[in-house]
Amino acid sequence: MSQAIDDPRTAAGAADEALALPVRGRGTEQERLTQWVRRHVHRNGGGVLWIEGPPGAGRTRMVAGAGTEAALAGARVLTGAGPARGQLTPLAPLLDALCAETGGFAHGPRTGSPEDGESYWLLREVGNRLRALALERPVVLLLDDVQDCDELTLVAVRTLTAQLAGLPLLWVLASRAHPDAPAVRTLRRDLLSGQAAHLELPPLAPEAVRQMAQDILGPRAAAAAPYLPCLDGLPGLVRQFCTHLQHGSPTTAQGPADASTVLAPLVARRLHQLSEDGRELVLIASVLGRSLTVKHLSQVMGRREPTLLRPLREVLAAQLLHAGHDRLSFPHAAVREAIAATLPRPVRLSLRRRSVEARMKAGVPAVSLASELLDLAEPGDAQAGRVLRAAAHELAAVAPGSAVRYLQRAVELTEDVCPEQQRLSAELIPLLWQSGDIAGARDLAHRVVQAPPDALTHAEACLELARMGSQFHVRQPDAQVRQVHRRRDVPVALKDQLLLTTLLNRLLAGEAEEAGDGMAESLMRTRGAHPAGELTHRTMRSMSACHRHHWADALKHSEAAAAGIARLDPTRAATLPEVALATSWRAALLGLSGEDRSARDLVEEAANEAEQRGRQALLPLWRTTRARLLLDAGRLAEAARELASAEAEATATGVSFTGASAALCTRARVAFHMGDDATMEECVTRAGACLSSDDPQRRGIGAWINLLALAYRDDPGLSERDMSLAVAYSRRGHVHAAPADPAETVLLVRTALGSGLREVAACAVQFAEHRARRNPRFHLFGAVATHVRGLLDGDPDRLLAAVERYGTARPLLGAQAWEDAGGPAAAAGSPEVRVRFERALEGYEACGAHRDVRRVRSRLRKLGVEPGAKPGTTAPAADAPAAGWRGLTPSELGVVRLIAHGATNRQVAERLCVSPHTVNTHVRHAFEKLGIRSRVQLARLYLTEVDRRGAAG
């Protein structure tokens, strides 16, 4: 089997029997581990324990001890270990653990497996097998040397620990302290920031080291004393050193620098005692990894396996190698390193290359060999280039960062300015972009487009440029597209996708108005000949429908686009920019249609996938989309944090996010309500640059932010030109991939009325009502139309009706409607003014809209009401609800109001940014104070005594 050659680790269950013994000097840590395992197994519960320490700290023995305790407690124990230098098939540590327990688990895709790709199928099968075993009885999965695991295994651990958290499955993960691999550091951070327990194995104290040497060597411990401080307090090194010392004293030294140097005299002595064949065998084995099979050793040495029997026995007797179940292993990494250090570097490199070639012939997957070939391959090595290219293709979907390294090395190995190098460069462009190397992707794209080796490579490079939109600028892009379409040797599907993506870029850039009916005609003529092309076509149809304010059609086309995503290869779909754009666009539409939860779930899933896979180029899109949804939900502080993170990531990676101008409007809205002066001023500065742009869309954005800034300063002095630009902006169906925000119409009417521009306000109201009539499915448009009509006519009944229509979906707009309803009441001297302003105040406070809170508090004080005072203290009795409500605190009243309007406890908790426990407490107190026992009674009482009374007043 290929795995027998490829696996450089000890197989599960093949550890030396001594591993089951306690680790000397580790009594405290061993007891903590024992208690943790016993407690979880006996309680039939699951959990994660992360054990870490430097090499030689006793991690392997601690893990073996955990397995012994788990077996004694009645659990099923699965064991696996990470390979050195990533030499195993992806997921091999988990597959080996399962295979050793249940048998019959192949490392590759079986006949008839789904078309989702080998990695996806293996991950799913591992999860299913672990779930089935855990349902039978508690399972303890021991995974040693996590720092050496492949990236797919790390992804599987992160995913499965979360997916199977409710099962009696214990994960005991052991890793070196301070691992080098970023993926391992990320896994450690994610697990420890969750519910994982942590067990650190620090170096032993000097007295514990001395005692350990005394236990092993007895009277001869004095000879080891000068060297003990150089063993860094690591029990593994102490044990190995003392074991060698039992067979002879080391020569005097001036103070060795590391463990390998300390052991070097012992290793040299043992090597000198071996025969020439034995010495050759152990020297070659030291280069091939910490553990290996006899078959692989014979292939590298070029000798038949029977001829290795005599030297192998000699090496085993010298305790330089140990024999496990089916593999040979070194007693400790420091021993192997000390042996390998006796060989010149060119010899070591040559042996490693022979090892790789032997595994190539045995059919080991390319991804298992690529990490070694990074160091071993030399320019002009075509075979190494092919392996690295194959590994990059396999990892592109799950680990684009690693794929970039492999493909870049493949490019370096090919000859300069040859067709093959240009083809590899074209494949590298999207990987560089995904991983955040924008400058490198831009330079590479320009070189390929200017001097393509063939028509197909030119077409593929042009498509990647189009997919990345305005981040890449190439001379005469239209001419490049026409050149592609003239070539007969370019597939029709590729031509079609290039044309569609070019049209999509024009649509996102705001050229729909300038193109007139030409854009719509192009859309009607063009049909996707491939699933990705059909997806792009549907997304464009949806955006075009939004531009014409046919929102039901927009949602229909978006649903069709989502169905198209499901037909794509799942291992490839997440890497396509058009998939990300279609998903983000659909989430925004769902949010407008009232399906807030579905919208947030869609964005959360995509954002988590991009973050885990290292797709840095997509993170600003997901963060700004999530910020818009949080703004709509009235969670301003969270929206501000998302926008700040998006800004920081874009700055750190150099990502020139194409939707940055549209996201600027969301940032200005958040700052407007929170009263963030610094952010507001920054947005105004950027708006100035937008106003001076030749792009009509950017000029509209600049004018709109200026309108926000004037309203922020309570300055009515908006110029007629800026107002006309702002009006045009508010009528657009979308800006880049962000659909229209209905709240902009409310702000426009408010500002126009405050500036005395009643005709502008009337036109905006007519537009809002027309939009609502054409789109009855979108209830939010109807609520906004009612709101702005009430503003224009000064009609409090319409404003209160808008409050009802908003419900809990748009808390900021609901609070604004309450405040606007208080304006006419204040002018008429109605006693209802206080109730309305207090409702507005509660809504603003729940959203974190600090600027709005200050304004409404000021309006209440002008009425002689101190905000936060109990009802009846300074206001007339008619101003407050019935007497039964007077004992509720403002927090309790806020919870009761939402529940009375149909919200669940969880929805109330999310809406008010409190815990469900706090909501339950407020509900219980309200029941006690009001003398009721059910939510139905609560709703009936509130609607009768508060809502209807306020409407009647």
Coordinates of N, CA and C in Angstrom, one line a residue, residues 215-354:
D215 N 17.2 8.0 39.6 CA 16.3 6.8 39.5 C 16.8 5.9 38.4
I216 N 17.2 6.4 37.2 CA 17.6 5.6 36.1 C 19.0 5.1 36.2
L217 N 20.0 5.9 36.7 CA 21.4 5.5 36.7 C 21.9 5.0 38.0
G218 N 21.2 5.3 39.1 CA 21.7 4.9 40.4 C 23.0 5.5 40.7
P219 N 24.0 4.7 41.1 CA 25.3 5.2 41.5 C 26.0 6.0 40.4
R220 N 25.7 5.7 39.1 CA 26.4 6.4 38.0 C 25.8 7.8 37.7
A221 N 24.8 8.2 38.4 CA 24.1 9.5 38.2 C 25.1 10.7 38.2
A222 N 26.2 10.5 39.0 CA 27.2 11.6 39.2 C 27.8 11.9 37.8
A223 N 28.0 10.9 37.0 CA 28.7 11.1 35.7 C 27.8 12.0 34.8
A224 N 26.5 11.9 35.0 CA 25.6 12.7 34.1 C 25.3 14.1 34.6
A225 N 25.7 14.4 35.9 CA 25.4 15.7 36.5 C 25.9 16.9 35.6
P226 N 27.1 16.9 35.0 CA 27.5 18.1 34.2 C 26.6 18.3 33.0
Y227 N 25.9 17.3 32.6 CA 25.2 17.4 31.3 C 23.7 17.7 31.6
L228 N 23.2 17.4 32.8 CA 21.8 17.5 33.0 C 21.2 18.9 32.8
P229 N 21.9 20.0 33.1 CA 21.4 21.4 32.9 C 21.2 21.6 31.4
C230 N 21.9 20.9 30.5 CA 21.8 21.1 29.1 C 20.6 20.4 28.4
L231 N 19.9 19.6 29.2 CA 18.8 18.8 28.7 C 17.5 19.6 28.8
D232 N 17.5 20.8 29.2 CA 16.4 21.7 29.2 C 15.2 21.2 30.1
G233 N 15.5 20.4 31.0 CA 14.4 19.9 31.9 C 13.4 19.0 31.1
L234 N 13.7 18.4 30.0 CA 12.8 17.6 29.2 C 13.0 16.1 29.6
P235 N 11.9 15.5 30.1 CA 12.1 14.1 30.6 C 12.5 13.1 29.5
G236 N 12.0 13.4 28.3 CA 12.4 12.5 27.2 C 13.9 12.5 26.9
L237 N 14.5 13.7 26.9 CA 15.9 13.8 26.7 C 16.7 13.2 27.8
V238 N 16.2 13.5 29.0 CA 16.9 12.9 30.2 C 16.9 11.4 30.1
R239 N 15.8 10.8 29.8 CA 15.7 9.4 29.7 C 16.6 8.8 28.7
Q240 N 16.6 9.4 27.4 CA 17.5 8.9 26.4 C 18.9 9.1 26.7
F241 N 19.3 10.2 27.3 CA 20.7 10.5 27.6 C 21.2 9.5 28.7
C242 N 20.3 9.2 29.7 CA 20.7 8.3 30.8 C 20.8 6.9 30.2
T243 N 19.9 6.5 29.3 CA 19.9 5.2 28.8 C 21.2 4.9 28.0
H244 N 21.7 5.9 27.2 CA 22.9 5.8 26.5 C 24.1 5.8 27.5
L245 N 24.0 6.6 28.6 CA 25.0 6.7 29.5 C 25.3 5.4 30.3
Q246 N 24.2 4.6 30.4 CA 24.4 3.3 31.1 C 25.3 2.4 30.3
H247 N 25.6 2.7 29.0 CA 26.4 1.8 28.2 C 27.8 2.4 28.0
G248 N 28.1 3.5 28.7 CA 29.4 4.2 28.5 C 29.3 5.6 28.8
S249 N 30.4 6.3 29.4 CA 30.3 7.7 29.8 C 30.7 8.5 28.6
P250 N 30.0 9.7 28.5 CA 30.3 10.6 27.4 C 31.7 11.3 27.6
T251 N 32.3 11.7 26.6 CA 33.5 12.4 26.7 C 33.3 13.8 27.3
T252 N 34.3 14.4 27.9 CA 34.1 15.7 28.5 C 33.8 16.8 27.4
A253 N 33.0 17.7 27.7 CA 32.6 18.8 26.8 C 32.6 20.1 27.5
Q254 N 32.7 21.2 26.7 CA 32.7 22.5 27.3 C 31.3 23.0 27.5
G255 N 30.3 22.3 27.3 CA 28.9 22.8 27.4 C 28.2 22.7 26.1
P256 N 27.5 21.6 25.8 CA 26.8 21.5 24.6 C 25.7 22.5 24.4
A257 N 25.4 22.8 23.1 CA 24.5 23.9 22.8 C 23.0 23.4 22.8
D258 N 22.8 22.1 22.4 CA 21.4 21.6 22.4 C 21.5 20.1 22.7
A259 N 20.3 19.5 22.6 CA 20.2 18.0 22.9 C 21.0 17.2 21.9
S260 N 20.9 17.6 20.7 CA 21.6 16.8 19.7 C 23.1 16.8 19.9
T261 N 23.6 18.0 20.3 CA 25.1 18.1 20.6 C 25.4 17.2 21.8
V262 N 24.5 17.3 22.8 CA 24.8 16.5 24.1 C 24.9 15.0 23.7
L263 N 23.9 14.6 22.8 CA 23.9 13.1 22.5 C 24.9 12.8 21.4
A264 N 25.5 13.7 20.8 CA 26.4 13.4 19.7 C 27.5 12.5 20.1
P265 N 28.2 12.7 21.2 CA 29.3 11.7 21.5 C 28.7 10.3 21.7
L266 N 27.5 10.2 22.3 CA 26.9 8.8 22.5 C 26.6 8.2 21.2
V267 N 26.0 9.1 20.3 CA 25.6 8.6 19.0 C 26.8 8.1 18.2
A268 N 27.9 9.0 18.2 CA 29.1 8.6 17.5 C 29.7 7.3 18.0
R269 N 29.7 7.1 19.3 CA 30.2 5.9 19.8 C 29.4 4.7 19.3
R270 N 28.1 4.8 19.4 CA 27.3 3.7 18.9 C 27.5 3.4 17.4
L271 N 27.5 4.5 16.6 CA 27.8 4.3 15.2 C 29.1 3.6 14.9
H272 N 30.1 4.0 15.7 CA 31.4 3.3 15.5 C 31.4 1.9 15.9
Q273 N 30.5 1.5 16.7 CA 30.4 0.1 17.1 C 29.7 -0.8 16.1
L274 N 29.0 -0.2 15.2 CA 28.2 -0.9 14.2 C 29.1 -1.4 13.1
S275 N 28.6 -2.4 12.3 CA 29.2 -2.8 11.1 C 29.0 -1.7 10.0
E276 N 29.6 -1.9 8.9 CA 29.5 -0.9 7.8 C 28.0 -0.9 7.3
D277 N 27.4 -2.1 7.2 CA 26.0 -2.2 6.7 C 25.1 -1.6 7.7
G278 N 25.3 -1.9 9.0 CA 24.4 -1.3 10.0 C 24.5 0.2 10.1
R279 N 25.8 0.7 9.9 CA 25.9 2.2 10.0 C 25.2 2.8 8.8
E280 N 25.4 2.2 7.6 CA 24.7 2.7 6.4 C 23.2 2.8 6.6
L281 N 22.7 1.7 7.2 CA 21.2 1.6 7.3 C 20.7 2.7 8.3
V282 N 21.3 2.9 9.4 CA 20.8 3.9 10.4 C 21.1 5.3 9.9
L283 N 22.1 5.5 9.2 CA 22.4 6.9 8.6 C 21.3 7.2 7.6
I284 N 21.0 6.3 6.7 CA 20.0 6.6 5.7 C 18.6 6.8 6.4
A285 N 18.3 5.9 7.3 CA 17.1 6.0 8.0 C 16.9 7.3 8.7
S286 N 18.0 7.9 9.3 CA 17.9 9.2 10.0 C 17.5 10.3 9.1
V287 N 17.7 10.2 7.8 CA 17.3 11.2 6.8 C 15.9 11.1 6.4
L288 N 15.3 9.9 6.5 CA 14.0 9.6 6.0 C 12.8 10.0 6.9
G289 N 13.1 10.4 8.2 CA 12.1 10.7 9.1 C 12.2 9.9 10.4
R290 N 11.3 10.3 11.3 CA 11.4 9.7 12.7 C 11.0 8.2 12.6
S291 N 10.1 7.9 11.7 CA 9.7 6.5 11.6 C 9.5 6.1 10.1
L292 N 9.6 4.9 9.8 CA 9.6 4.5 8.4 C 9.3 3.0 8.3
T293 N 9.0 2.5 7.1 CA 8.8 1.1 6.9 C 10.1 0.4 6.4
V294 N 10.2 -0.9 6.6 CA 11.4 -1.6 6.0 C 11.3 -1.5 4.5
K295 N 10.1 -1.6 3.9 CA 10.0 -1.6 2.5 C 10.5 -0.3 1.9
H296 N 10.1 0.8 2.5 CA 10.6 2.1 2.0 C 12.1 2.2 2.2
L297 N 12.7 1.7 3.3 CA 14.1 1.8 3.5 C 14.8 1.0 2.5
S298 N 14.3 -0.2 2.1 CA 15.0 -1.0 1.1 C 14.9 -0.3 -0.2
Q299 N 13.8 0.4 -0.6 CA 13.8 1.0 -1.9 C 14.8 2.2 -2.0
V300 N 14.9 2.9 -0.9 CA 15.9 4.0 -0.9 C 17.3 3.5 -1.0
M301 N 17.6 2.4 -0.2 CA 19.0 1.9 -0.2 C 19.3 1.1 -1.5
G302 N 18.2 0.7 -2.2 CA 18.5 -0.1 -3.4 C 18.8 -1.5 -3.1
R303 N 18.3 -2.1 -2.0 CA 18.6 -3.4 -1.6 C 17.3 -4.2 -1.3
R304 N 17.4 -5.5 -1.5 CA 16.2 -6.3 -1.2 C 16.0 -6.4 0.3
E305 N 14.7 -6.5 0.7 CA 14.4 -6.5 2.1 C 15.2 -7.6 2.9
P306 N 15.3 -8.8 2.4 CA 16.0 -9.9 3.2 C 17.4 -9.5 3.5
T307 N 18.1 -8.8 2.6 CA 19.5 -8.4 2.9 C 19.6 -7.4 4.0
L308 N 18.5 -6.8 4.4 CA 18.6 -5.8 5.5 C 18.4 -6.5 6.9
L309 N 18.1 -7.8 6.9 CA 17.8 -8.4 8.2 C 19.0 -8.3 9.2
R310 N 20.2 -8.7 8.7 CA 21.3 -8.7 9.7 C 21.7 -7.3 10.2
P311 N 21.9 -6.3 9.3 CA 22.2 -4.9 9.8 C 21.0 -4.4 10.7
L312 N 19.8 -4.7 10.3 CA 18.7 -4.2 11.1 C 18.7 -4.7 12.5
R313 N 19.0 -6.0 12.7 CA 19.1 -6.6 14.0 C 20.2 -5.9 14.8
E314 N 21.3 -5.6 14.2 CA 22.4 -5.0 14.8 C 22.0 -3.6 15.3
V315 N 21.3 -2.8 14.5 CA 20.9 -1.5 14.9 C 19.9 -1.5 16.0
L316 N 18.9 -2.5 16.0 CA 17.9 -2.6 17.0 C 18.6 -2.9 18.3
A317 N 19.6 -3.8 18.3 CA 20.3 -4.2 19.5 C 21.0 -3.0 20.1
A318 N 21.5 -2.1 19.3 CA 22.2 -0.9 19.8 C 21.2 0.2 20.2
Q319 N 19.9 -0.1 20.1 CA 18.9 0.8 20.6 C 18.9 2.2 19.9
L320 N 19.4 2.2 18.6 CA 19.3 3.4 17.8 C 18.0 3.4 17.0
L321 N 17.4 2.3 16.8 CA 16.1 2.2 16.3 C 15.2 1.2 17.1
H322 N 13.9 1.5 17.1 CA 13.0 0.6 17.8 C 12.1 0.0 16.7
A323 N 11.6 -1.2 17.0 CA 10.7 -1.9 16.1 C 9.3 -1.9 16.6
G324 N 8.4 -1.3 15.9 CA 7.0 -1.2 16.3 C 6.2 -2.3 15.7
H325 N 4.9 -2.1 15.5 CA 4.1 -3.2 14.9 C 4.4 -3.4 13.5
D326 N 4.6 -2.3 12.7 CA 4.9 -2.5 11.3 C 5.9 -1.4 10.8
R327 N 6.5 -0.7 11.8 CA 7.4 0.4 11.4 C 8.6 0.4 12.3
L328 N 9.6 1.0 11.8 CA 10.8 1.3 12.5 C 10.8 2.8 13.0
S329 N 11.2 3.1 14.2 CA 11.2 4.4 14.7 C 12.4 4.7 15.5
F330 N 12.8 5.9 15.6 CA 13.9 6.3 16.5 C 13.4 6.6 17.9
P331 N 14.2 6.3 18.9 CA 13.7 6.4 20.3 C 13.4 7.9 20.6
H332 N 14.0 8.8 19.9 CA 13.7 10.2 20.2 C 14.2 11.0 19.0
A333 N 13.5 12.2 18.8 CA 13.9 13.0 17.7 C 15.4 13.5 17.8
A334 N 15.8 13.8 19.0 CA 17.2 14.3 19.2 C 18.2 13.2 18.8
V335 N 17.9 11.9 19.0 CA 18.8 10.9 18.5 C 18.9 10.9 17.0
R336 N 17.7 10.9 16.4 CA 17.7 11.0 14.9 C 18.5 12.2 14.4
E337 N 18.3 13.3 15.0 CA 18.9 14.5 14.5 C 20.5 14.4 14.7
A338 N 20.9 13.9 15.8 CA 22.3 13.7 16.1 C 23.0 12.8 15.0
I339 N 22.2 11.7 14.7 CA 22.8 10.8 13.6 C 22.8 11.5 12.3
A340 N 21.7 12.1 11.9 CA 21.7 12.8 10.6 C 22.7 13.9 10.5
A341 N 23.1 14.5 11.6 CA 24.1 15.6 11.6 C 25.5 15.1 11.2
T342 N 25.7 13.8 11.2 CA 27.0 13.3 10.9 C 27.2 13.2 9.3
L343 N 26.1 13.4 8.6 CA 26.2 13.3 7.1 C 26.3 14.7 6.5
P344 N 27.0 14.9 5.5 CA 27.1 16.2 4.8 C 25.7 16.6 4.3
R345 N 25.4 17.9 4.2 CA 24.1 18.3 3.7 C 23.8 17.8 2.3
P346 N 24.7 17.9 1.3 CA 24.4 17.3 0.0 C 24.0 15.9 0.0
V347 N 24.6 15.1 0.9 CA 24.2 13.7 1.0 C 22.8 13.6 1.5
R348 N 22.5 14.4 2.5 CA 21.1 14.3 3.1 C 20.1 14.7 2.1
L349 N 20.4 15.7 1.3 CA 19.4 16.2 0.3 C 19.2 15.1 -0.8
S350 N 20.3 14.4 -1.2 CA 20.2 13.4 -2.2 C 19.4 12.2 -1.7
L351 N 19.6 11.8 -0.5 CA 18.8 10.7 0.1 C 17.3 11.1 0.2
R352 N 17.0 12.3 0.6 CA 15.6 12.7 0.7 C 15.0 12.7 -0.7
R353 N 15.7 13.1 -1.7 CA 15.2 13.1 -3.0 C 14.9 11.7 -3.5
R354 N 15.8 10.8 -3.2 CA 15.6 9.4 -3.5 C 14.3 8.8 -2.8

